[in-house]
Amino acid sequence: MTVPAQRRVALVTLGCTRNEVDSEELAGRLAAEGWELVDDAAEADVAVVNTCGFIEQAKKDSIDTLLEASELKQTGRTQAVVAVGCLAERYGRELAEELPEADAVLGFDSYADLSGHLRSILAGARPESHVPADRRQLLPLTPAARREAVSSVAVPGLAQADLAAVAPASGPPVLRRRLDDRPWAPLKIASGCDRRCAFCAIPMFRGAFVSRHPDEVVAEARWLAGQGVKEVFLVSENSTSYGKDLGDLGALEKLLPRLSAVDGLDWVRVSYLQPAEIRPGLLEAMLATEKVVPWFDISFQHASGPLLRRMRRFGDGDSFLELIARVRVLAPEAGVRSNVIVGFPGETEEDVAELESFLTAARLDVVGVFGYSDEDGTEGLGMPGKVDEDEIAARVARLQDLAELLTAQRAEERIGTVADVLIEGVEDGMPFGRTAFQGPEIDGQTSVESVPDLVPGQIVAAEIVASAGVDLQAVAR
């Protein structure tokens, strides 16, 4: 009897850390079904591209990646290319029609039996393309009523209901397979969003807000620690809403000490905080709990109060400065980062000037500046007062220049201080990593002169001796 060759699959991930968690969930599913995971799409029978559909550039990058993977069908082992992820969920059949090079476009509902879909595609079938729908309508409007219904709805990154069906008895206690060996890993605590920001389509294709049960989060943190992870990076669309569907708005404050108690973990990092929802108790818990790093990823988006109201947001520059001041009174060394949008419909020169004044006063460690673009299905799409595209580009450049100057100054202020650094790698003989006030991948890095050489996963105290932009140079103590 001939034993069929093991099928190979490569997962190519674009976009945010939440997508990385989704890819590792898919990797766990596929490995449990007998697939061999490979890094190089050219060495795989199927390339699964986990797309991003957030903004125009992300969509373009996703399509380019799908096209590049499709070219491998002419030159490599690759027989099929499959689109999953946010772009596939958001556009489905439309994407399939415009991109015939992809052999399938599958939505979130296909994740539970992705192995079956891939085997069918390799056998010559072409499954029906996903038909998009507003995923907010799949769960009850009232958050507390969602717990009973969520088991019947596909929520990427929160798949536990069917764990026993796909995970081998000897396998990990979570449905996940790591796709890299970094000393940090994202850990999803919730999915979806109940906010209605006028510029954002994420709630429509990610669905209503759903928290993971704390026990599931802690179990996955233990599993990650067992895989050598030293830092867990808590991710969601809105971490400050964690627990509201569990009937406990203080759930995050209670979760942090449990994560801090996980053996093997050294750092716990919380991402994506809504400024209007940062409760005093949460702020205090983040700064008082051992292992929770003093780093605040706060979604300000702008500083003009009237413009924020048009965006369906809350707050203004003064209230944001008060929040930052509270953080720095409790932890002067804390890192604070944010993203801002310029060019939203109705934005005036006075609004831009107010944003510039806020950034100058805030002294943020990292600022991402994005130009507004119309997104399908959002309120902003139909708003009057559109800003000319050339003017948006000019405002982006102007704010980026200011942000680069201010964040470089903030980094320079840290020279002479001592900080813990998590080593992530070695380049040209020089170990590099991140301080506790630097978030993964996008907040710059710190190179560390050391004797003896440091290895990834170690945490070392080092004195910061120089800066270049947001990057730092330090000497191990």
Short mmCIF file of C-alpha atoms in Angstrom, two decimals:
data_model
loop_
_atom_site.label_atom_id
_atom_site.label_comp_id
_atom_site.label_asym_id
_atom_site.label_seq_id
_atom_site.Cartn_x
_atom_site.Cartn_y
_atom_site.Cartn_z
CA MET A 1 0.00 0.00 0.00
CA THR A 2 1.41 3.37 -1.04
CA VAL A 3 1.43 6.00 1.68
CA PRO A 4 0.55 9.44 0.26
CA ALA A 5 3.30 12.02 0.59
CA GLN A 6 2.83 14.53 3.35
CA ARG A 7 1.48 17.78 2.02
CA ARG A 8 3.40 20.96 2.68
CA VAL A 9 1.91 24.38 3.45
CA ALA A 10 3.47 27.82 3.93
CA LEU A 11 1.69 30.56 5.83
CA VAL A 12 2.57 34.07 4.69
CA THR A 13 1.39 36.74 7.14
CA LEU A 14 0.82 40.42 6.46
CA GLY A 15 -0.48 43.17 8.70
CA CYS A 16 -0.68 43.40 12.45
CA THR A 17 0.26 41.16 15.36
CA ARG A 18 -3.38 40.06 15.61
CA ASN A 19 -2.97 38.53 12.18
CA GLU A 20 0.17 36.76 13.42
CA VAL A 21 -1.90 35.06 16.13
CA ASP A 22 -4.48 34.03 13.54
CA SER A 23 -1.75 32.52 11.34
CA GLU A 24 -0.39 30.53 14.27
CA GLU A 25 -3.91 29.27 14.99
CA LEU A 26 -4.16 28.11 11.37
CA ALA A 27 -0.71 26.55 11.67
CA GLY A 28 -1.89 24.63 14.73
CA ARG A 29 -4.96 23.39 12.89
CA LEU A 30 -3.02 22.30 9.82
CA ALA A 31 -0.24 20.60 11.79
CA ALA A 32 -2.86 18.64 13.74
CA GLU A 33 -4.33 17.50 10.42
CA GLY A 34 -0.99 16.16 9.20
CA TRP A 35 0.36 19.06 7.15
CA GLU A 36 4.07 19.86 7.17
CA LEU A 37 4.68 23.56 7.81
CA VAL A 38 7.46 25.19 5.79
CA ASP A 39 8.76 28.76 5.79
CA ASP A 40 9.36 29.15 2.04
CA ALA A 41 6.26 29.28 -0.17
CA ALA A 42 8.34 27.92 -3.06
CA GLU A 43 8.81 24.70 -1.06
CA ALA A 44 5.10 24.28 -0.28
CA ASP A 45 2.24 22.61 -2.12
CA VAL A 46 -0.03 25.42 -0.97
CA ALA A 47 0.80 29.01 -0.05
CA VAL A 48 -1.78 30.47 2.33
CA VAL A 49 -1.54 34.28 2.39
CA ASN A 50 -3.05 35.83 5.51
CA THR A 51 -3.94 39.24 4.10
CA CYS A 52 -4.45 42.66 5.67
CA GLY A 53 -7.38 44.85 4.62
CA PHE A 54 -6.99 47.82 6.95
CA ILE A 55 -5.87 50.70 4.74
CA GLU A 56 -5.16 51.20 1.03
CA GLN A 57 -1.42 50.48 1.22
CA ALA A 58 -2.04 47.30 3.21
CA LYS A 59 -4.52 46.11 0.58
CA LYS A 60 -1.98 46.76 -2.16
CA ASP A 61 0.73 44.89 -0.26
CA SER A 62 -1.60 41.92 0.18
CA ILE A 63 -2.50 41.78 -3.51
CA ASP A 64 1.17 42.09 -4.52
CA THR A 65 2.06 39.21 -2.19
CA LEU A 66 -0.70 37.03 -3.66
CA LEU A 67 0.56 37.76 -7.17
CA GLU A 68 4.16 36.98 -6.20
CA ALA A 69 3.07 33.70 -4.62
CA SER A 70 1.06 32.84 -7.72
CA GLU A 71 4.17 33.18 -9.88
CA LEU A 72 5.69 30.29 -7.91
CA LYS A 73 3.17 27.97 -9.55
CA GLN A 74 5.21 28.36 -12.72
CA THR A 75 8.64 27.83 -11.19
CA GLY A 76 8.42 25.98 -7.86
CA ARG A 77 6.64 23.19 -6.03
CA THR A 78 3.65 25.43 -5.31
CA GLN A 79 0.41 24.17 -6.81
CA ALA A 80 -2.09 26.55 -5.23
CA VAL A 81 -2.32 29.98 -3.61
CA VAL A 82 -5.12 30.71 -1.15
CA ALA A 83 -6.12 34.10 0.26
CA VAL A 84 -7.39 34.26 3.84
CA GLY A 85 -7.41 37.04 6.42
CA CYS A 86 -8.97 40.47 6.56
CA LEU A 87 -8.82 41.39 2.86
CA ALA A 88 -10.37 38.04 1.94
CA GLU A 89 -13.05 38.40 4.62
CA ARG A 90 -13.79 42.00 3.67
CA TYR A 91 -14.03 41.62 -0.12
CA GLY A 92 -14.45 37.89 -0.75
CA ARG A 93 -15.99 37.21 -4.16
CA GLU A 94 -15.01 40.65 -5.45
CA LEU A 95 -11.36 39.92 -4.66
CA ALA A 96 -11.62 36.51 -6.33
CA GLU A 97 -13.03 38.03 -9.51
CA GLU A 98 -10.33 40.68 -9.67
CA LEU A 99 -7.54 38.26 -8.77
CA PRO A 100 -8.04 35.01 -10.72
CA GLU A 101 -4.42 34.11 -9.96
CA ALA A 102 -5.58 33.07 -6.46
CA ASP A 103 -7.02 29.56 -6.39
CA ALA A 104 -9.40 30.39 -3.55
CA VAL A 105 -10.54 33.29 -1.38
CA LEU A 106 -11.68 31.99 2.00
CA GLY A 107 -13.28 33.90 4.87
CA PHE A 108 -13.03 33.38 8.61
CA ASP A 109 -15.81 30.76 8.55
CA SER A 110 -13.47 28.49 6.58
CA TYR A 111 -10.76 28.41 9.24
CA ALA A 112 -12.23 25.49 11.21
CA ASP A 113 -11.81 23.16 8.21
CA LEU A 114 -8.97 24.88 6.38
CA SER A 115 -7.22 21.53 5.91
CA GLY A 116 -10.24 20.11 4.12
CA HIS A 117 -10.47 23.15 1.86
CA LEU A 118 -6.77 22.97 0.95
CA ARG A 119 -6.91 19.25 0.16
CA SER A 120 -9.97 19.85 -2.00
CA ILE A 121 -8.19 22.63 -3.89
CA LEU A 122 -5.14 20.41 -4.52
CA ALA A 123 -7.52 17.77 -5.86
CA GLY A 124 -8.70 20.23 -8.49
CA ALA A 125 -11.78 21.76 -6.89
CA ARG A 126 -12.35 25.50 -6.76
CA PRO A 127 -14.46 26.32 -3.72
CA GLU A 128 -17.08 29.03 -3.73
CA SER A 129 -15.54 32.35 -2.85
CA HIS A 130 -16.46 33.92 0.44
CA VAL A 131 -19.47 36.26 0.35
CA PRO A 132 -18.84 39.19 2.74
CA ALA A 133 -21.37 40.25 5.36
CA ASP A 134 -21.38 42.60 8.33
CA ARG A 135 -19.97 40.33 11.04
CA ARG A 136 -21.26 42.63 13.76
CA GLN A 137 -24.69 41.12 13.12
CA LEU A 138 -23.57 37.57 13.93
CA LEU A 139 -23.60 38.13 17.69
CA PRO A 140 -26.15 39.78 20.00
CA LEU A 141 -25.99 43.54 20.35
CA THR A 142 -25.73 43.28 24.14
CA PRO A 143 -22.17 42.25 25.10
CA ALA A 144 -23.26 40.08 28.05
CA ALA A 145 -25.50 38.01 25.76
CA ARG A 146 -22.63 37.02 23.46
CA ARG A 147 -21.08 34.27 25.58
CA GLU A 148 -23.69 31.65 24.70
CA ALA A 149 -23.66 32.51 20.98
CA VAL A 150 -19.92 32.87 20.41
CA SER A 151 -19.25 29.13 20.16
CA SER A 152 -21.24 29.03 16.91
CA VAL A 153 -19.45 31.99 15.30
CA ALA A 154 -15.96 31.91 13.81
CA VAL A 155 -13.73 34.29 15.77
CA PRO A 156 -10.11 34.01 14.58
CA GLY A 157 -7.58 33.72 17.37
CA LEU A 158 -10.22 32.72 19.91
CA ALA A 159 -10.89 29.20 18.64
CA GLN A 160 -11.27 26.91 21.64
CA ALA A 161 -14.70 25.38 21.16
CA ASP A 162 -13.49 22.82 18.59
CA LEU A 163 -10.06 22.27 20.17
CA ALA A 164 -10.65 18.62 21.04
CA ALA A 165 -11.62 17.86 17.44
CA VAL A 166 -8.30 18.93 15.94
CA ALA A 167 -5.65 18.89 18.68
CA PRO A 168 -3.91 15.57 19.34
CA ALA A 169 -4.13 14.24 22.88
CA SER A 170 -0.39 14.75 23.29
CA GLY A 171 -0.48 18.24 21.80
CA PRO A 172 -0.40 21.66 23.41
CA PRO A 173 -3.28 22.90 25.55
CA VAL A 174 -3.96 25.63 22.98
CA LEU A 175 -4.71 25.59 19.27
CA ARG A 176 -1.53 27.24 18.08
CA ARG A 177 1.84 26.46 16.47
CA ARG A 178 4.65 29.00 16.63
CA LEU A 179 5.97 30.18 13.27
CA ASP A 180 9.12 31.90 14.57
CA ASP A 181 11.56 31.69 17.46
CA ARG A 182 11.41 35.27 18.71
CA PRO A 183 11.66 35.69 22.49
CA TRP A 184 8.32 37.53 22.45
CA ALA A 185 4.92 36.56 21.11
CA PRO A 186 1.53 38.24 20.64
CA LEU A 187 -1.26 36.83 22.78
CA LYS A 188 -4.81 37.69 21.77
CA ILE A 189 -7.12 38.60 24.64
CA ALA A 190 -10.12 39.70 22.57
CA SER A 191 -11.36 40.04 19.02
CA GLY A 192 -13.64 42.51 17.27
CA CYS A 193 -14.72 46.01 18.24
CA ASP A 194 -17.92 47.74 19.31
CA ARG A 195 -16.70 51.25 18.59
CA ARG A 196 -17.99 53.11 15.55
CA CYS A 197 -15.06 55.33 14.58
CA ALA A 198 -16.02 57.08 11.35
CA PHE A 199 -12.74 56.20 9.60
CA CYS A 200 -12.50 52.50 10.49
CA ALA A 201 -14.06 49.45 8.82
CA ILE A 202 -12.53 46.87 11.18
CA PRO A 203 -15.71 46.20 13.23
CA MET A 204 -17.61 45.35 10.04
CA PHE A 205 -15.28 42.53 8.98
CA ARG A 206 -13.86 41.53 12.38
CA GLY A 207 -17.22 41.57 14.13
CA ALA A 208 -18.50 42.52 17.56
CA PHE A 209 -16.19 42.63 20.57
CA VAL A 210 -15.58 39.25 22.24
CA SER A 211 -13.23 38.67 25.18
CA ARG A 212 -11.34 35.44 25.65
CA HIS A 213 -11.97 33.77 28.98
CA PRO A 214 -9.12 34.60 31.39
CA ASP A 215 -8.37 30.90 31.93
CA GLU A 216 -7.77 30.47 28.17
CA VAL A 217 -5.45 33.49 28.09
CA VAL A 218 -3.43 32.22 31.04
CA ALA A 219 -3.24 28.70 29.57
CA GLU A 220 -1.87 30.07 26.31
CA ALA A 221 0.61 32.27 28.19
CA ARG A 222 1.89 29.16 30.01
CA TRP A 223 2.21 27.32 26.70
CA LEU A 224 4.12 30.24 25.16
CA ALA A 225 6.45 30.35 28.15
CA GLY A 226 7.07 26.66 27.62
CA GLN A 227 8.08 27.49 24.04
CA GLY A 228 10.79 29.85 25.33
CA VAL A 229 8.80 33.08 25.11
CA LYS A 230 9.95 35.70 27.63
CA GLU A 231 7.49 38.47 26.76
CA VAL A 232 3.79 38.17 25.96
CA PHE A 233 2.30 41.05 24.01
CA LEU A 234 -1.42 41.31 24.77
CA VAL A 235 -3.26 42.28 21.58
CA SER A 236 -6.84 43.04 20.55
CA GLU A 237 -8.76 45.72 18.70
CA ASN A 238 -9.50 47.42 22.03
CA SER A 239 -7.85 46.07 25.18
CA THR A 240 -9.59 48.55 27.50
CA SER A 241 -12.94 46.88 26.70
CA TYR A 242 -11.67 43.50 27.89
CA GLY A 243 -14.20 41.83 30.16
CA LYS A 244 -17.28 43.87 29.33
CA ASP A 245 -18.93 40.83 27.72
CA LEU A 246 -17.82 38.74 30.69
CA GLY A 247 -19.73 41.06 33.03
CA ASP A 248 -16.54 42.42 34.58
CA LEU A 249 -15.03 45.72 33.45
CA GLY A 250 -12.16 45.13 35.84
CA ALA A 251 -11.22 41.83 34.19
CA LEU A 252 -7.97 43.12 32.71
CA GLU A 253 -6.78 44.38 36.08
CA LYS A 254 -7.42 40.88 37.48
CA LEU A 255 -5.82 39.12 34.52
CA LEU A 256 -2.48 40.93 34.72
CA PRO A 257 -1.38 39.44 38.09
CA ARG A 258 -2.27 35.96 36.84
CA LEU A 259 -0.09 36.45 33.78
CA SER A 260 2.67 37.89 35.94
CA ALA A 261 2.63 34.66 37.96
CA VAL A 262 3.33 32.46 34.91
CA ASP A 263 6.72 30.77 35.36
CA GLY A 264 9.20 31.60 32.61
CA LEU A 265 7.65 34.88 31.56
CA ASP A 266 9.61 38.03 32.31
CA TRP A 267 7.51 40.73 30.66
CA VAL A 268 3.82 41.33 30.03
CA ARG A 269 2.95 44.14 27.61
CA VAL A 270 -0.53 45.55 26.97
CA SER A 271 -1.36 47.12 23.61
CA TYR A 272 -4.09 49.28 22.11
CA LEU A 273 -5.68 51.29 24.86
CA GLN A 274 -8.55 53.70 24.22
CA PRO A 275 -7.84 56.94 26.13
CA ALA A 276 -11.47 57.48 27.14
CA GLU A 277 -11.60 53.97 28.66
CA ILE A 278 -8.38 53.98 30.70
CA ARG A 279 -9.76 53.67 34.21
CA PRO A 280 -7.65 54.76 37.19
CA GLY A 281 -7.68 51.16 38.44
CA LEU A 282 -6.33 49.86 35.15
CA LEU A 283 -3.61 52.49 35.07
CA GLU A 284 -2.55 51.63 38.61
CA ALA A 285 -2.65 47.87 37.92
CA MET A 286 -0.46 48.22 34.84
CA LEU A 287 2.13 50.18 36.76
CA ALA A 288 1.99 48.21 40.01
CA THR A 289 1.89 44.61 38.74
CA GLU A 290 5.24 42.86 38.62
CA LYS A 291 6.40 42.00 35.08
CA VAL A 292 3.89 44.37 33.40
CA VAL A 293 6.15 46.80 31.57
CA PRO A 294 5.59 50.59 31.81
CA TRP A 295 4.52 51.04 28.19
CA PHE A 296 1.32 52.68 27.01
CA ASP A 297 0.02 52.25 23.48
CA ILE A 298 -2.78 54.83 23.51
CA SER A 299 -5.01 55.45 20.50
CA PHE A 300 -5.32 59.26 20.44
CA GLN A 301 -5.86 59.64 16.64
CA HIS A 302 -6.00 63.46 16.88
CA ALA A 303 -6.04 66.27 19.44
CA SER A 304 -8.77 68.61 18.15
CA GLY A 305 -11.91 68.01 20.20
CA PRO A 306 -14.40 69.02 17.46
CA LEU A 307 -12.63 66.91 14.86
CA LEU A 308 -12.51 63.93 17.21
CA ARG A 309 -16.30 64.26 17.61
CA ARG A 310 -16.62 64.05 13.81
CA MET A 311 -14.48 60.93 13.94
CA ARG A 312 -16.89 59.53 16.56
CA ARG A 313 -14.13 59.65 19.13
CA PHE A 314 -13.82 61.14 22.62
CA GLY A 315 -11.40 63.49 24.31
CA ASP A 316 -9.18 66.37 23.28
CA GLY A 317 -5.58 67.52 23.60
CA ASP A 318 -5.94 68.79 27.16
CA SER A 319 -7.51 65.60 28.50
CA PHE A 320 -4.87 63.52 26.69
CA LEU A 321 -2.07 65.57 28.24
CA GLU A 322 -3.61 65.04 31.67
CA LEU A 323 -3.64 61.29 31.08
CA ILE A 324 0.01 61.28 29.99
CA ALA A 325 0.92 63.36 33.03
CA ARG A 326 -0.77 60.81 35.35
CA VAL A 327 1.25 58.03 33.74
CA ARG A 328 4.53 59.90 34.14
CA VAL A 329 3.86 60.89 37.75
CA LEU A 330 3.51 57.20 38.59
CA ALA A 331 6.28 56.00 36.26
CA PRO A 332 8.59 58.71 34.86
CA GLU A 333 10.43 56.15 32.73
CA ALA A 334 7.26 54.90 31.02
CA GLY A 335 7.06 54.76 27.25
CA VAL A 336 4.00 56.30 25.61
CA ARG A 337 3.23 55.84 21.92
CA SER A 338 0.29 56.65 19.65
CA ASN A 339 -0.96 56.99 16.08
CA VAL A 340 -2.62 60.03 14.56
CA ILE A 341 -4.69 60.59 11.41
CA VAL A 342 -4.52 63.78 9.36
CA GLY A 343 -6.80 64.84 6.52
CA PHE A 344 -10.08 63.53 7.94
CA PRO A 345 -13.08 65.26 6.30
CA GLY A 346 -13.55 68.70 7.80
CA GLU A 347 -10.03 68.98 9.22
CA THR A 348 -8.93 72.62 9.19
CA GLU A 349 -5.54 74.27 9.42
CA GLU A 350 -6.44 75.18 12.99
CA ASP A 351 -7.05 71.49 13.76
CA VAL A 352 -3.64 70.59 12.37
CA ALA A 353 -1.99 73.32 14.42
CA GLU A 354 -3.73 72.00 17.54
CA LEU A 355 -2.40 68.52 16.81
CA GLU A 356 1.11 69.93 16.39
CA SER A 357 0.84 71.73 19.73
CA PHE A 358 -0.34 68.56 21.43
CA LEU A 359 2.49 66.44 20.05
CA THR A 360 5.04 69.05 21.07
CA ALA A 361 3.73 69.08 24.64
CA ALA A 362 3.14 65.32 24.91
CA ARG A 363 6.75 64.22 24.25
CA LEU A 364 5.65 60.80 23.02
CA ASP A 365 8.24 58.09 22.45
CA VAL A 366 6.80 57.00 19.10
CA VAL A 367 4.21 58.60 16.83
CA GLY A 368 2.73 56.97 13.73
CA VAL A 369 1.28 59.51 11.27
CA PHE A 370 -1.28 58.33 8.74
CA GLY A 371 -3.15 60.15 6.03
CA TYR A 372 -6.91 59.65 5.90
CA SER A 373 -8.30 57.59 3.04
CA ASP A 374 -11.92 56.73 2.31
CA GLU A 375 -12.78 53.19 3.37
CA ASP A 376 -15.75 51.20 2.10
CA GLY A 377 -18.58 50.93 4.59
CA THR A 378 -17.41 53.73 6.90
CA GLU A 379 -19.25 56.90 7.85
CA GLY A 380 -16.30 59.01 6.73
CA LEU A 381 -16.82 57.85 3.14
CA GLY A 382 -19.96 59.97 2.81
CA MET A 383 -18.92 62.96 4.89
CA PRO A 384 -18.64 66.44 3.39
CA GLY A 385 -15.52 68.56 3.70
CA LYS A 386 -13.12 66.19 1.95
CA VAL A 387 -9.50 67.34 2.11
CA ASP A 388 -7.61 67.34 -1.19
CA GLU A 389 -5.26 64.35 -1.55
CA ASP A 390 -2.25 66.57 -2.21
CA GLU A 391 -3.05 68.54 0.93
CA ILE A 392 -3.36 65.33 2.94
CA ALA A 393 0.06 64.24 1.68
CA ALA A 394 1.53 67.63 2.63
CA ARG A 395 0.04 67.42 6.12
CA VAL A 396 1.35 63.87 6.59
CA ALA A 397 4.85 64.97 5.61
CA ARG A 398 4.64 67.98 7.90
CA LEU A 399 3.50 65.93 10.90
CA GLN A 400 5.98 63.15 10.19
CA ASP A 401 8.85 65.65 10.20
CA LEU A 402 7.65 67.03 13.52
CA ALA A 403 7.16 63.55 14.99
CA GLU A 404 10.65 62.45 13.95
CA LEU A 405 12.16 65.53 15.59
CA LEU A 406 10.18 65.17 18.81
CA THR A 407 10.68 61.42 19.23
CA ALA A 408 14.41 61.78 18.56
CA GLN A 409 14.54 64.41 21.30
CA ARG A 410 12.63 62.11 23.64
CA ALA A 411 15.10 59.28 22.96
CA GLU A 412 18.02 61.63 23.59
CA GLU A 413 16.56 62.51 26.98
CA ARG A 414 17.03 58.87 28.00
CA ILE A 415 20.82 59.00 27.60
CA GLY A 416 22.48 58.34 30.96
CA THR A 417 19.58 56.27 32.31
CA VAL A 418 19.67 52.54 32.99
CA ALA A 419 17.06 50.24 31.49
CA ASP A 420 16.39 46.53 31.17
CA VAL A 421 16.80 45.25 27.61
CA LEU A 422 15.30 42.05 26.21
CA ILE A 423 17.82 40.67 23.71
CA GLU A 424 16.19 39.65 20.42
CA GLY A 425 19.17 38.85 18.21
CA VAL A 426 22.75 39.53 17.23
CA GLU A 427 23.78 41.50 14.15
CA ASP A 428 27.44 41.91 13.10
CA GLY A 429 28.48 40.65 16.52
CA MET A 430 26.33 43.25 18.34
CA PRO A 431 23.37 42.05 20.45
CA PHE A 432 20.18 44.08 19.98
CA GLY A 433 16.77 44.12 21.54
CA ARG A 434 14.24 46.39 23.20
CA THR A 435 13.89 48.19 26.48
CA ALA A 436 10.72 47.85 28.50
CA PHE A 437 9.52 51.17 27.06
CA GLN A 438 9.97 50.03 23.44
CA GLY A 439 7.20 47.96 21.87
CA PRO A 440 7.90 45.11 19.42
CA GLU A 441 8.93 45.80 15.83
CA ILE A 442 7.81 49.42 15.43
CA ASP A 443 9.23 51.34 18.39
CA GLY A 444 12.90 51.18 17.50
CA GLN A 445 15.57 48.94 19.00
CA THR A 446 18.47 49.10 21.43
CA SER A 447 21.93 47.74 20.63
CA VAL A 448 23.92 46.55 23.63
CA GLU A 449 27.68 46.34 23.96
CA SER A 450 28.40 43.38 26.21
CA VAL A 451 31.06 41.05 27.53
CA PRO A 452 30.41 38.15 27.33
CA ASP A 453 28.03 38.15 24.35
CA LEU A 454 24.34 38.08 25.12
CA VAL A 455 21.88 35.65 23.53
CA PRO A 456 18.23 36.08 22.51
CA GLY A 457 15.84 35.80 25.42
CA GLN A 458 18.18 37.25 28.01
CA ILE A 459 17.26 40.45 29.84
CA VAL A 460 20.18 42.67 30.82
CA ALA A 461 20.45 45.98 32.62
CA ALA A 462 22.23 48.50 30.42
CA GLU A 463 23.12 52.16 30.48
CA ILE A 464 21.89 54.15 27.50
CA VAL A 465 24.84 56.03 26.03
CA ALA A 466 23.63 57.31 22.66
CA SER A 467 20.58 57.61 20.40
CA ALA A 468 19.83 57.81 16.68
CA GLY A 469 16.23 58.71 16.03
CA VAL A 470 14.21 56.36 18.22
CA ASP A 471 16.98 53.74 18.28
CA LEU A 472 19.26 53.57 21.32
CA GLN A 473 22.77 52.38 22.06
CA ALA A 474 23.60 50.99 25.47
CA VAL A 475 26.37 49.31 27.45
CA ALA A 476 25.61 46.28 29.62
CA ARG A 477 26.29 46.86 33.30
#
